[in-house]
GROMACS .gro file of C-alpha atoms in nm:
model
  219
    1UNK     CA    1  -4.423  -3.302   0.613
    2UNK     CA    2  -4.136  -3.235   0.390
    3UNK     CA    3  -4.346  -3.008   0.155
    4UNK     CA    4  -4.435  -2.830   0.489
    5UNK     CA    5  -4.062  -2.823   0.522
    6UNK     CA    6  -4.022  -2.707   0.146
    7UNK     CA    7  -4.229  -2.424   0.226
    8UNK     CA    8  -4.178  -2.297   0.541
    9UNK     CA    9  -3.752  -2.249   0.455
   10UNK     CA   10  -3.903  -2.000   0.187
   11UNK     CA   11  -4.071  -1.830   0.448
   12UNK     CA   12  -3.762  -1.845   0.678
   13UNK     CA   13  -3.532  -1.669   0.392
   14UNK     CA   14  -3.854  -1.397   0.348
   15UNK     CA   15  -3.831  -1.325   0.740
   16UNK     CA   16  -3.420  -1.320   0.739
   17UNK     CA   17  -3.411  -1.072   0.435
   18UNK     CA   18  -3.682  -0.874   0.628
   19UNK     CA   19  -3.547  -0.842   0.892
   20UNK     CA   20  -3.162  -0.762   0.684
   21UNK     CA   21  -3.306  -0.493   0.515
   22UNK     CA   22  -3.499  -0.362   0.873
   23UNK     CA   23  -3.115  -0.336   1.042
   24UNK     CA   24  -2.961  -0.188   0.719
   25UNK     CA   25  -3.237   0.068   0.718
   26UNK     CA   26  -3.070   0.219   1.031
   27UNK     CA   27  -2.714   0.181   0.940
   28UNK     CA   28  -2.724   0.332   0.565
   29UNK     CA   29  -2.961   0.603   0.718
   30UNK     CA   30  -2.660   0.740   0.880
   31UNK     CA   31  -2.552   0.867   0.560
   32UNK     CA   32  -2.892   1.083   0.459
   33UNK     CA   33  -2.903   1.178   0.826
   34UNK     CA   34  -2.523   1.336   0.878
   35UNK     CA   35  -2.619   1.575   0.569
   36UNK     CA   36  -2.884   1.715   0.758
   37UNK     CA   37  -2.678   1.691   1.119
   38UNK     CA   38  -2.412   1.876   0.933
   39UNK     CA   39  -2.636   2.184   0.843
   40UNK     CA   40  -2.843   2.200   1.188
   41UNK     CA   41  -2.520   2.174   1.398
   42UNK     CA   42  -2.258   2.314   1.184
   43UNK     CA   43  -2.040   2.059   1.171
   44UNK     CA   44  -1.718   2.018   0.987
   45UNK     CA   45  -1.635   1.722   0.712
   46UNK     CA   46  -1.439   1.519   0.938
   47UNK     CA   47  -1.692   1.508   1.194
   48UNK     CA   48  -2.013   1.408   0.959
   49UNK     CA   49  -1.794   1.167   0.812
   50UNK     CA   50  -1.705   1.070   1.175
   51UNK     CA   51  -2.058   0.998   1.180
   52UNK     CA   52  -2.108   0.778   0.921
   53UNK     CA   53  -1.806   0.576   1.013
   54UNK     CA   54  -1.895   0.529   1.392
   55UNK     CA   55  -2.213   0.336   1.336
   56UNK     CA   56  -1.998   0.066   1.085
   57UNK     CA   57  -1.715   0.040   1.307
   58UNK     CA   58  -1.882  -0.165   1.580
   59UNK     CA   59  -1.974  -0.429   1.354
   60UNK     CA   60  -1.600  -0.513   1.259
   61UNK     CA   61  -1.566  -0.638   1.615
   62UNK     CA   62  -1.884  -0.765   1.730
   63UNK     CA   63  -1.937  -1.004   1.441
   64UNK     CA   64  -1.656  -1.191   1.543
   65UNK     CA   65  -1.804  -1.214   1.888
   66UNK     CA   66  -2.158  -1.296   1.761
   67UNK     CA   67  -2.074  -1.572   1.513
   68UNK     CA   68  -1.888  -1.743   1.764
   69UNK     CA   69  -2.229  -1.685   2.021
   70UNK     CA   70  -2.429  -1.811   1.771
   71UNK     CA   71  -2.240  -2.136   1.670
   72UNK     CA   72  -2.308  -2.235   2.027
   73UNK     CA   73  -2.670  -2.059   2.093
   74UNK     CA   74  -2.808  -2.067   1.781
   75UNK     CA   75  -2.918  -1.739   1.555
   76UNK     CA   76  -3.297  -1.691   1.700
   77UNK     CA   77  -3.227  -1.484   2.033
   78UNK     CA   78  -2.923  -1.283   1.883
   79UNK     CA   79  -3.023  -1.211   1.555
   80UNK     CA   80  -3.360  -1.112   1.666
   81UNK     CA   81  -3.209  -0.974   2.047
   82UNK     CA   82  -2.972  -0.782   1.824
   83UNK     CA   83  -3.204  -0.622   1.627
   84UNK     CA   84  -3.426  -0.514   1.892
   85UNK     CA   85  -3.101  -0.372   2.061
   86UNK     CA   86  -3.048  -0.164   1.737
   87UNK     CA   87  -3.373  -0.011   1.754
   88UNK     CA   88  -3.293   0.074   2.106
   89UNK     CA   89  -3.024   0.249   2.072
   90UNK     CA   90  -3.138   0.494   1.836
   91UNK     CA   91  -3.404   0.578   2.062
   92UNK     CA   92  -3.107   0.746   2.267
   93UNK     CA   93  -3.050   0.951   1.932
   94UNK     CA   94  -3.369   1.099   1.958
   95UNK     CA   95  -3.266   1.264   2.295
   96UNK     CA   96  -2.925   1.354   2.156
   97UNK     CA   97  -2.755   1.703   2.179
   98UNK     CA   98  -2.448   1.687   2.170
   99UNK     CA   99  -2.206   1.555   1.919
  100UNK     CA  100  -2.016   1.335   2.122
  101UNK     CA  101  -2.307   1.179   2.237
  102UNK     CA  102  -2.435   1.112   1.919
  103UNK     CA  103  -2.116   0.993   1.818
  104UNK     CA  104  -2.144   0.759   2.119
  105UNK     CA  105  -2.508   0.602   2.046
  106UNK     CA  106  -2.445   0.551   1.661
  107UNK     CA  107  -2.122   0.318   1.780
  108UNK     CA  108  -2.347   0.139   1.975
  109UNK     CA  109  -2.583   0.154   1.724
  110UNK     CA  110  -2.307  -0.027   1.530
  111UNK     CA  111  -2.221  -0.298   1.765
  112UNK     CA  112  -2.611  -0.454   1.782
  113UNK     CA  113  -2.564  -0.447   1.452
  114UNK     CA  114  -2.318  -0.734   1.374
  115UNK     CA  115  -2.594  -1.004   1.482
  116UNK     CA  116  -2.778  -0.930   1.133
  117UNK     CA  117  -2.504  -1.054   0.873
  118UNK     CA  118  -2.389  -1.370   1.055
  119UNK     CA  119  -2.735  -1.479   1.182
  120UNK     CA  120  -2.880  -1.429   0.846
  121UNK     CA  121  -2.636  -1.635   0.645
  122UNK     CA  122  -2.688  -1.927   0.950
  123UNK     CA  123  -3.048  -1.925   0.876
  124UNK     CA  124  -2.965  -1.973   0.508
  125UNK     CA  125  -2.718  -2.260   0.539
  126UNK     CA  126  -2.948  -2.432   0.813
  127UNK     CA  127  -3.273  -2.460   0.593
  128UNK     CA  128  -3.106  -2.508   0.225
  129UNK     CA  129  -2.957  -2.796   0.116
  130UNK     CA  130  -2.645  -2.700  -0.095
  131UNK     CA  131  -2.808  -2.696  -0.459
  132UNK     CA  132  -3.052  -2.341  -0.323
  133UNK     CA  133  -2.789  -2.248  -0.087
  134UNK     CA  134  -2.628  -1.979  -0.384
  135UNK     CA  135  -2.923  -1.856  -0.441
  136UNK     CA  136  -3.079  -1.801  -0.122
  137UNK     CA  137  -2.787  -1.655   0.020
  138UNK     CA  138  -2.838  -1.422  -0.281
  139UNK     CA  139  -3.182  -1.333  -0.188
  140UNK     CA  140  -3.136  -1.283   0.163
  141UNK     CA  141  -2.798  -1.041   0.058
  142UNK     CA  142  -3.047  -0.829  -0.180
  143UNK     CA  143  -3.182  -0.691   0.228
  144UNK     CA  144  -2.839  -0.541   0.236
  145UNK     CA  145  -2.941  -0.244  -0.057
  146UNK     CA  146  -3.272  -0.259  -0.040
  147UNK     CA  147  -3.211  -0.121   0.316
  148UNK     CA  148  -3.016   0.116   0.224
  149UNK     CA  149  -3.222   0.232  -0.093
  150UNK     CA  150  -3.529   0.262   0.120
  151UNK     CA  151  -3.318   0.478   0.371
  152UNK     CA  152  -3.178   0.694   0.134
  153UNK     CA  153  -3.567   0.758   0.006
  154UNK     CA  154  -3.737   0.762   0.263
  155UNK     CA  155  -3.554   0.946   0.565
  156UNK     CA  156  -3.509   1.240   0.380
  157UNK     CA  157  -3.885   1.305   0.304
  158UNK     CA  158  -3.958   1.181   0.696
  159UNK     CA  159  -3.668   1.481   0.773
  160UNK     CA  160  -3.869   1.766   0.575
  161UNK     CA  161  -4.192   1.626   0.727
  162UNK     CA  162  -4.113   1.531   1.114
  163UNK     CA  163  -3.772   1.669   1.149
  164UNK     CA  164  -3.454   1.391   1.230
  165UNK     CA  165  -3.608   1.310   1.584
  166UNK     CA  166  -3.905   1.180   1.355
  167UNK     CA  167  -3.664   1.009   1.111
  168UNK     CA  168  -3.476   0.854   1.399
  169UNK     CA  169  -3.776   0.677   1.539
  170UNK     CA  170  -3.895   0.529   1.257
  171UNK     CA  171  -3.539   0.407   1.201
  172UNK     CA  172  -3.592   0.260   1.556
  173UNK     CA  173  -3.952   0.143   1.510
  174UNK     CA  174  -3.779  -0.065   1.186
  175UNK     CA  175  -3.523  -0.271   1.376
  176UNK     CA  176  -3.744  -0.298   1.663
  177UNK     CA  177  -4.027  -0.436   1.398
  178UNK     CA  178  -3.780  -0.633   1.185
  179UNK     CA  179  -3.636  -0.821   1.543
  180UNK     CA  180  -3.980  -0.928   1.682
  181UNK     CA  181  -4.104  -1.079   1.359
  182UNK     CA  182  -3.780  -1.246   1.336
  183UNK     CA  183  -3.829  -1.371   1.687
  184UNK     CA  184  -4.236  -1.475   1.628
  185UNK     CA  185  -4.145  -1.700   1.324
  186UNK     CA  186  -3.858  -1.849   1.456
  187UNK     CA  187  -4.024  -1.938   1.770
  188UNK     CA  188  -4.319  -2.106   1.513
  189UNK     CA  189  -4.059  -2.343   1.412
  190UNK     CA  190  -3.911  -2.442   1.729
  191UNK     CA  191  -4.273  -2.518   1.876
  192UNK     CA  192  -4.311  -2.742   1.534
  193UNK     CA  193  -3.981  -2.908   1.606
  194UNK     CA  194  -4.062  -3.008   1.966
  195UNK     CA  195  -4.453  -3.084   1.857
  196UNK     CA  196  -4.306  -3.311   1.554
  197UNK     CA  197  -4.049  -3.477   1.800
  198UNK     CA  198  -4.313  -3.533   2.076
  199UNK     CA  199  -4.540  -3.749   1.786
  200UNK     CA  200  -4.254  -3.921   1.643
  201UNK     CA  201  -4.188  -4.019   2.036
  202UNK     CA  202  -4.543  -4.116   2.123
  203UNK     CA  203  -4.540  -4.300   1.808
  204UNK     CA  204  -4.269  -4.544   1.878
  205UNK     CA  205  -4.372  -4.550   2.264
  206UNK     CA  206  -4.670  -4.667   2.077
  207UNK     CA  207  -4.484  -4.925   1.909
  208UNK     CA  208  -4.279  -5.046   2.139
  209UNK     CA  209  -4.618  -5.106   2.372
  210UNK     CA  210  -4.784  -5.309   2.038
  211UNK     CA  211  -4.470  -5.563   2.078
  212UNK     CA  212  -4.474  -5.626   2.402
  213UNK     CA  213  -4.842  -5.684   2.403
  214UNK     CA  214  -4.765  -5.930   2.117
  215UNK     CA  215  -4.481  -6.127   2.330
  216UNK     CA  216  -4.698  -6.180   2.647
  217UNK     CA  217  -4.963  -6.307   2.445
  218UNK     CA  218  -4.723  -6.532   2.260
  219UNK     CA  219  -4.600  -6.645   2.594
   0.00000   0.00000   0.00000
């Protein structure tokens, strides 16, 4: 069982970078995207750096707010919630056309955000013991550029091929992805939990029957 244990943290820290790098794929592709915002609606400096800003300001607050939730909840529902959420709201992008309103979806973008970092590093210290917590937490940080590397690469080709709206769903399609595995293999390991505390109950039930057994025949 503890080998099964061993193994299945591994897996957990796979899943948690996953679905890291998923969220960051949306957030970093801000960047790549404003370029292309700037030329197709002529916007000034301030407002494609406005941009990029809005979708990182949410997180600032909501982490705050979700690492609290979660030290009371758990990580499961918000990190993978969250995620799903993210995805969501950049399906509203795809209908945008009008600054402010893209302004508007990318800081909400930014809010659903802020489960990713605080859930992730939860995971981590919940399944490592102290001596792999360093490097785990290392692993599961590497989600955080690898994100944003595969955004940077990838969105513009998806731009030149589909246009943004195209770029902007698979953004979507990413978190939405990223939240539902993160959801599925979580929920693996609570159903082990509660299996694994249902045998270690029918065992000593078990147990407890074998004694008394053995007293009325003693009596």
């Amino acid at each position: 069982m503890s080998r099964q244990k061993a193994s299945y943290k591994w897996m957990i820290l796979f899943v948690a970078t996953l679905s890291q790098a998923c969220a960051t794929f949306v957030t970093y592709g801000v960047g790549p995207l404003a370029a292309f915002w700037q030329r197709l609606y002529d916007l000034s400096q301030f407002q494609t750096g406005l941009l990029v800003s809005s979708v990182q300001i949410g997180p600032i607050f909501s982490m705050l707010l979700f690492g609290n939730w979660m030290d009371r909840y758990g990580e499961r529902w918000l990190v993978g919630g969250g995620s799903i959420l993210l995805g969501i709201s950049m399906l509203f992008a795809y209908s945008a056309d009008h600054y402010l309103y893209l302004t508007g979806v990318l800081l909400a973008a930014g809010v659903w955000y802020g489960t990713a970092q605080p859930g992730g590093s939860k995971a981590v210290v919940k399944w490592f013991p102290s001596h792999h917590r360093g490097l785990a937490m290392g692993i599961r940080q590497t989600g955080i550029p690898i994100g944003g590397a595969v955004a940077s690469a990838a969105l513009p080709l998806l731009f030149h091929q589909y246009g943004w709206h195209g770029a902007v769903l698979v953004q979507a399609a990413a978190a939405i992805g990223g939240g539902l595995l993160f959801l599925y293999s979580t929920e693996s390991n609570h159903h082990r939990q509660k299996k694994r505390k249902h045998l270690h109950f029918v065992k000593k039930s078990s147990a407890f029957l074998k004694i008394k057994r053995s007293i009325r025949c003693f009596l």
